[in-house]
Coordinates of C-alpha atoms in Angstrom, one line a residue:
M29 CA 98.2 105.0 113.5
I30 CA 97.7 102.3 110.1
L31 CA 95.7 99.8 111.2
I32 CA 97.2 96.7 107.9
T33 CA 94.6 93.2 108.4
G34 CA 96.4 90.3 106.8
A35 CA 99.8 91.3 108.0
A36 CA 102.1 88.3 108.4
G37 CA 99.9 87.6 105.3
F38 CA 102.7 88.5 102.6
I39 CA 101.8 91.1 100.8
G40 CA 100.5 93.0 104.5
F41 CA 104.3 91.5 105.9
F42 CA 106.0 93.9 103.6
T43 CA 103.4 96.6 103.6
A44 CA 104.2 96.4 106.8
K45 CA 107.7 96.7 106.8
K46 CA 108.3 99.0 104.5
L47 CA 105.9 101.7 106.5
L48 CA 107.3 100.9 109.4
E49 CA 110.7 101.8 107.4
N50 CA 109.2 105.3 106.9
G51 CA 108.7 106.1 110.3
Y52 CA 105.0 105.2 110.4
N53 CA 102.9 103.2 113.4
V54 CA 101.9 100.1 111.8
L55 CA 99.3 97.5 114.0
G56 CA 98.3 95.1 112.5
I57 CA 96.2 92.0 112.3
D58 CA 96.6 88.4 111.4
N59 CA 94.5 85.6 112.5
L60 CA 97.8 83.2 111.5
N61 CA 94.9 80.4 110.1
D62 CA 96.9 77.3 108.4
Y63 CA 95.3 78.1 105.0
Y64 CA 99.4 77.5 104.3
D65 CA 102.1 77.0 106.2
R66 CA 101.9 78.8 109.3
G67 CA 106.0 78.6 110.7
L68 CA 106.3 81.4 107.4
K69 CA 103.6 84.1 108.5
E70 CA 104.7 83.1 112.4
N71 CA 108.2 83.9 110.9
R72 CA 107.7 87.3 109.1
L73 CA 105.7 88.4 112.7
E74 CA 108.6 87.8 114.1
Q75 CA 110.0 90.2 111.3
L76 CA 108.1 92.9 112.0
K77 CA 108.6 92.4 116.0
N78 CA 111.9 94.2 115.4
Y79 CA 110.3 97.6 115.2
P80 CA 109.4 100.0 118.3
A81 CA 106.5 101.1 116.4
F82 CA 104.3 97.2 116.2
Q83 CA 101.5 96.3 117.3
F84 CA 100.0 93.6 117.2
V85 CA 96.6 91.1 118.0
K86 CA 95.5 88.4 116.6
M87 CA 91.9 87.9 116.0
N88 CA 89.5 86.8 113.2
L89 CA 87.5 89.7 111.2
E90 CA 84.6 88.2 111.7
D91 CA 84.4 88.4 115.0
Y92 CA 82.7 92.1 115.7
D93 CA 82.9 92.6 118.9
K94 CA 86.7 92.4 119.8
L95 CA 87.5 94.0 116.1
G96 CA 85.2 97.7 117.6
Q97 CA 87.7 97.2 121.1
V98 CA 91.2 97.2 118.3
F99 CA 89.4 100.6 116.7
K100 CA 88.5 102.0 119.9
S101 CA 91.4 101.6 121.7
H102 CA 93.6 103.0 119.0
E103 CA 93.6 105.9 116.8
I104 CA 93.8 104.9 113.9
N105 CA 93.5 107.2 110.5
T106 CA 94.5 104.4 107.4
V107 CA 93.0 100.7 107.3
I108 CA 95.1 98.8 104.3
N109 CA 92.9 95.6 104.5
L110 CA 95.3 92.1 102.6
A111 CA 93.6 89.9 105.5
A112 CA 91.5 87.5 102.8
Q113 CA 90.6 83.9 102.0
A114 CA 92.6 83.5 98.9
G115 CA 92.9 80.9 96.5
V116 CA 90.8 80.4 93.5
R117 CA 91.0 77.0 93.2
Y118 CA 90.1 76.4 97.2
S119 CA 87.4 78.0 96.8
L120 CA 86.1 75.1 94.7
E121 CA 86.4 72.7 98.3
N122 CA 86.1 75.4 100.6
P123 CA 83.3 78.1 99.9
H124 CA 82.1 78.3 103.6
S125 CA 85.3 79.6 104.1
Y126 CA 85.6 83.0 101.9
I127 CA 82.3 83.8 102.6
Q128 CA 82.9 84.4 106.4
S129 CA 86.6 86.0 105.6
N130 CA 85.7 88.1 101.9
I131 CA 82.7 89.5 103.0
V132 CA 81.4 89.5 107.6
G133 CA 84.5 90.4 108.3
F134 CA 85.2 93.0 104.9
L135 CA 81.3 94.4 106.7
N136 CA 83.2 94.9 109.5
I137 CA 85.2 97.1 108.1
L138 CA 83.4 98.7 106.3
E139 CA 81.2 99.3 109.7
L140 CA 84.5 100.1 112.5
C141 CA 85.7 102.5 109.7
Q142 CA 82.7 104.6 109.5
I143 CA 82.7 105.1 112.3
H144 CA 85.5 105.8 114.0
Q145 CA 86.1 108.6 110.4
V146 CA 89.0 106.8 109.7
K147 CA 90.8 108.7 106.7
H148 CA 91.0 106.8 103.8
L149 CA 90.3 102.4 103.6
I150 CA 92.9 100.5 100.8
F151 CA 90.5 96.9 99.8
A152 CA 92.9 94.3 97.9
S153 CA 90.2 92.8 95.2
S154 CA 91.1 90.7 92.4
S155 CA 92.5 90.5 88.6
S156 CA 90.3 87.0 89.2
V157 CA 87.2 89.8 89.6
Y158 CA 87.9 90.2 85.4
G159 CA 86.2 86.3 85.6
A160 CA 85.1 86.2 81.9
N161 CA 86.0 89.1 80.0
T162 CA 88.9 88.4 77.0
K163 CA 89.3 91.8 75.9
I164 CA 92.6 92.6 77.6
P165 CA 94.7 94.3 78.7
F166 CA 92.4 94.3 81.4
S167 CA 91.2 98.2 81.8
T168 CA 89.1 98.7 85.2
D169 CA 86.8 100.6 82.7
H170 CA 85.6 97.2 81.5
N171 CA 82.5 96.1 83.4
V172 CA 82.9 92.8 85.4
D173 CA 79.7 90.6 85.9
H174 CA 81.3 87.5 84.8
P175 CA 83.3 85.8 88.0
M176 CA 84.7 82.3 87.1
S177 CA 85.0 81.7 91.3
L178 CA 83.6 82.0 94.0
Y179 CA 86.5 84.0 94.9
A180 CA 86.6 86.9 91.9
A181 CA 82.5 86.9 93.2
S182 CA 84.0 87.0 96.2
K183 CA 86.4 90.1 95.7
K184 CA 84.4 91.9 93.6
S185 CA 82.0 92.3 96.2
N186 CA 83.7 94.1 98.6
E187 CA 84.3 96.7 95.1
L188 CA 80.1 97.2 95.7
M189 CA 79.9 96.8 99.6
A190 CA 82.6 99.4 99.0
H191 CA 81.1 101.8 97.0
S192 CA 77.7 101.4 99.4
Y193 CA 80.1 102.7 102.7
A194 CA 81.3 105.4 100.0
S195 CA 78.6 106.5 99.4
L196 CA 76.3 106.9 102.8
Y197 CA 78.9 107.7 104.8
G198 CA 81.6 109.9 102.8
L199 CA 83.8 107.0 103.5
A200 CA 87.3 107.2 101.1
C201 CA 87.5 103.5 99.5
T202 CA 90.6 102.7 97.2
G203 CA 90.3 99.4 96.0
L204 CA 93.1 97.5 94.3
R205 CA 93.3 94.0 91.8
F206 CA 96.1 92.4 92.7
F207 CA 97.8 90.7 89.3
T208 CA 99.9 87.2 90.0
V209 CA 102.1 88.6 92.9
Y210 CA 105.0 86.9 93.6
G211 CA 108.4 87.4 95.6
P212 CA 110.4 86.1 98.0
Q213 CA 108.1 85.0 101.6
G214 CA 105.2 84.5 99.1
R215 CA 102.1 82.0 98.9
P216 CA 103.3 78.1 99.1
D217 CA 99.9 77.7 97.2
M218 CA 101.3 79.7 95.2
A219 CA 103.0 78.0 91.2
Y220 CA 106.1 79.6 91.1
F221 CA 106.5 78.2 95.1
L222 CA 104.8 75.1 93.6
F223 CA 107.6 74.5 91.3
T224 CA 110.6 75.8 93.1
K225 CA 109.4 72.8 95.2
A226 CA 108.6 69.9 92.5
I227 CA 111.8 70.7 90.3
I228 CA 114.0 71.2 93.5
E229 CA 112.9 67.2 95.2
D230 CA 112.9 65.3 91.0
K231 CA 109.3 66.0 90.4
P232 CA 106.5 66.3 88.2
I233 CA 105.1 69.1 87.8
K234 CA 101.2 69.9 86.4
V235 CA 101.4 72.7 84.1
F236 CA 97.6 73.6 83.4
N237 CA 96.1 73.3 80.0
H238 CA 98.9 72.3 78.1
G239 CA 101.3 75.5 79.4
K240 CA 99.0 77.5 76.8
M241 CA 98.0 79.9 80.5
R242 CA 99.7 84.1 80.4
R243 CA 100.2 86.1 83.6
D244 CA 100.7 89.0 84.1
F245 CA 103.1 88.7 87.5
T246 CA 104.0 91.1 89.7
Y247 CA 107.1 91.3 92.1
I248 CA 106.1 92.6 96.2
D249 CA 108.6 95.4 95.4
D250 CA 106.0 97.6 93.3
V251 CA 103.1 96.2 94.7
V252 CA 103.9 97.6 98.2
E253 CA 105.1 100.4 95.8
A254 CA 101.7 101.1 94.7
I255 CA 99.9 100.8 98.0
I256 CA 102.4 103.3 99.4
R257 CA 102.2 105.6 97.4
L258 CA 98.1 105.7 97.3
I259 CA 97.5 105.6 100.5
N260 CA 97.5 109.7 100.7
T261 CA 96.0 109.6 97.9
I262 CA 92.8 110.4 98.7
P263 CA 89.6 109.7 96.6
R264 CA 87.5 113.3 96.4
G265 CA 84.7 111.8 93.9
H266 CA 85.0 113.0 90.3
P267 CA 83.1 115.6 89.0
G268 CA 82.7 114.1 85.2
W269 CA 81.1 110.8 86.7
S270 CA 77.6 110.1 85.3
G271 CA 75.2 108.3 85.7
D272 CA 73.7 108.0 81.7
N273 CA 77.5 106.7 80.9
P274 CA 79.1 104.8 84.4
D275 CA 83.4 104.9 85.0
P276 CA 83.0 101.0 87.3
A277 CA 86.4 102.2 87.6
R278 CA 85.3 105.4 89.4
S279 CA 82.3 107.4 90.4
Y280 CA 80.5 110.4 92.3
A281 CA 81.5 109.6 95.6
P282 CA 85.1 109.1 97.6
Y283 CA 85.8 105.7 95.4
R284 CA 88.7 104.3 93.1
I285 CA 89.6 101.3 91.8
Y286 CA 93.1 100.4 90.3
N287 CA 95.2 97.6 88.3
I288 CA 98.4 96.6 90.4
G289 CA 100.1 94.5 87.2
N290 CA 103.4 94.2 85.4
N291 CA 101.7 95.4 82.7
Q292 CA 103.0 92.3 80.6
P293 CA 101.9 89.4 80.4
V294 CA 104.5 85.6 80.2
E295 CA 103.1 82.2 79.1
L296 CA 103.4 80.1 80.9
L297 CA 105.8 77.0 79.9
E298 CA 108.2 80.8 79.9
F299 CA 107.4 80.7 83.0
I300 CA 109.0 77.5 84.0
E301 CA 112.6 77.9 81.4
I302 CA 113.0 81.1 84.5
I303 CA 112.9 79.2 87.2
E304 CA 114.5 76.3 85.7
K305 CA 117.4 78.2 84.6
N306 CA 117.9 79.6 88.1
L307 CA 118.7 76.5 89.8
G308 CA 120.3 74.2 87.2
K309 CA 117.0 71.3 86.3
K310 CA 114.8 70.7 84.3
A311 CA 111.2 70.3 84.4
Q312 CA 109.2 67.3 84.7
K313 CA 105.6 68.9 83.3
E314 CA 102.7 66.7 83.7
Y315 CA 100.3 68.4 81.1
L316 CA 96.4 69.2 82.2
P317 CA 92.9 70.9 81.0
M318 CA 92.2 74.2 82.3
Q319 CA 91.5 73.8 86.3
A320 CA 87.7 75.3 86.3
G321 CA 87.3 78.5 87.6
D322 CA 90.8 79.6 86.1
V323 CA 90.9 82.7 83.5
P324 CA 93.2 81.6 79.7
E325 CA 94.9 85.3 80.1
T326 CA 95.7 88.3 83.4
F327 CA 97.1 91.7 81.2
A328 CA 96.6 94.5 83.7
D329 CA 96.3 98.0 82.2
V330 CA 97.8 100.5 84.6
T331 CA 97.2 104.0 83.1
D332 CA 95.0 105.0 85.4
L333 CA 98.3 104.8 88.8
M334 CA 100.5 105.9 86.1
N335 CA 98.5 109.3 85.1
D336 CA 97.2 109.2 89.1
V337 CA 100.4 108.6 91.4
G338 CA 103.2 108.8 88.8
F339 CA 103.7 104.9 88.5
K340 CA 103.3 101.7 87.2
P341 CA 105.5 98.0 88.1
N342 CA 108.3 97.3 85.9
T343 CA 110.3 94.7 87.7
S344 CA 110.5 92.5 85.2
L345 CA 110.2 88.6 86.3
E346 CA 114.0 87.0 85.9
T347 CA 115.1 89.8 88.3
G348 CA 112.0 89.0 90.5
L349 CA 111.9 85.1 90.2
A350 CA 116.4 85.1 90.4
R351 CA 115.4 86.7 93.6
F352 CA 112.8 84.0 95.0
I353 CA 115.2 81.3 94.2
L354 CA 117.8 83.3 96.0
W355 CA 115.3 82.7 99.1
Y356 CA 113.6 79.5 99.0
K357 CA 117.5 78.1 99.0
D358 CA 118.0 79.9 102.0
Y359 CA 114.8 79.4 103.7
Y360 CA 115.1 75.9 102.9
Q361 CA 118.5 75.5 103.4
V362 CA 118.9 74.1 99.8

């Protein structure tokens, strides 16, 4: 059985759905919090409940005793941890929620995975860990010790915590640094969602750093494909790893880090133009300076992913945004 935390979330939902379609038994956990529209989460969950092989438990990962009962009562061989308090900007307003969900919750997952001898823990990290780095494309070989938000720091902490459990207990851990994931049924706090809503409603959109931002937008189907391929790509420890010249993406322990990105950064203004084209409406733009915690560019080097599983994200932004806007118009009856 595969346990997916954050199963009613954006990436969690699509990952669970794909696994169920492929014949896996999936146990989902989610607390259905109100960080964004709960109706969207409940809609995703209702779709998953149509599959007989899906089970669901509503809970917080911070509840160690209840989580322990979940592990005791199910034979879980793989855990895909996608539950987290997301959002760079929200981490400036509500920092404590990031420690509870992303640190305490993740520690509970690690501890129960080692106690119950889970074969493989795959966990969500983020491109945000690259922080103040300016050398592009961002490579998993690069040092990532300069986060620019508490959210990024929490994700870097997850990578360090996972490595300690890989080293201490031989727990196979794979961390995935996601780059700006988008698509139908996505998160309403993301720029593409906010822009679409504002343009339809004839409201201005906030264009930070005066539009001089570049993002490696990654379509949800590509993210799910990468996760599925990595489930059975279990790290064993790299024989060539050296403490004299430590590679941050690998280890002597069963630990691995991958970038999951489209490998094709797009300028924010071009991104807005594609949305405008699909909506047949021009945006009213309010140009603003860079926000605290933001970075000007993200760009994923996905060489390791290609080498290890023979796949890299490749859905064009034009294709992905067109699919999103079709869903948006249907779901919100525009």
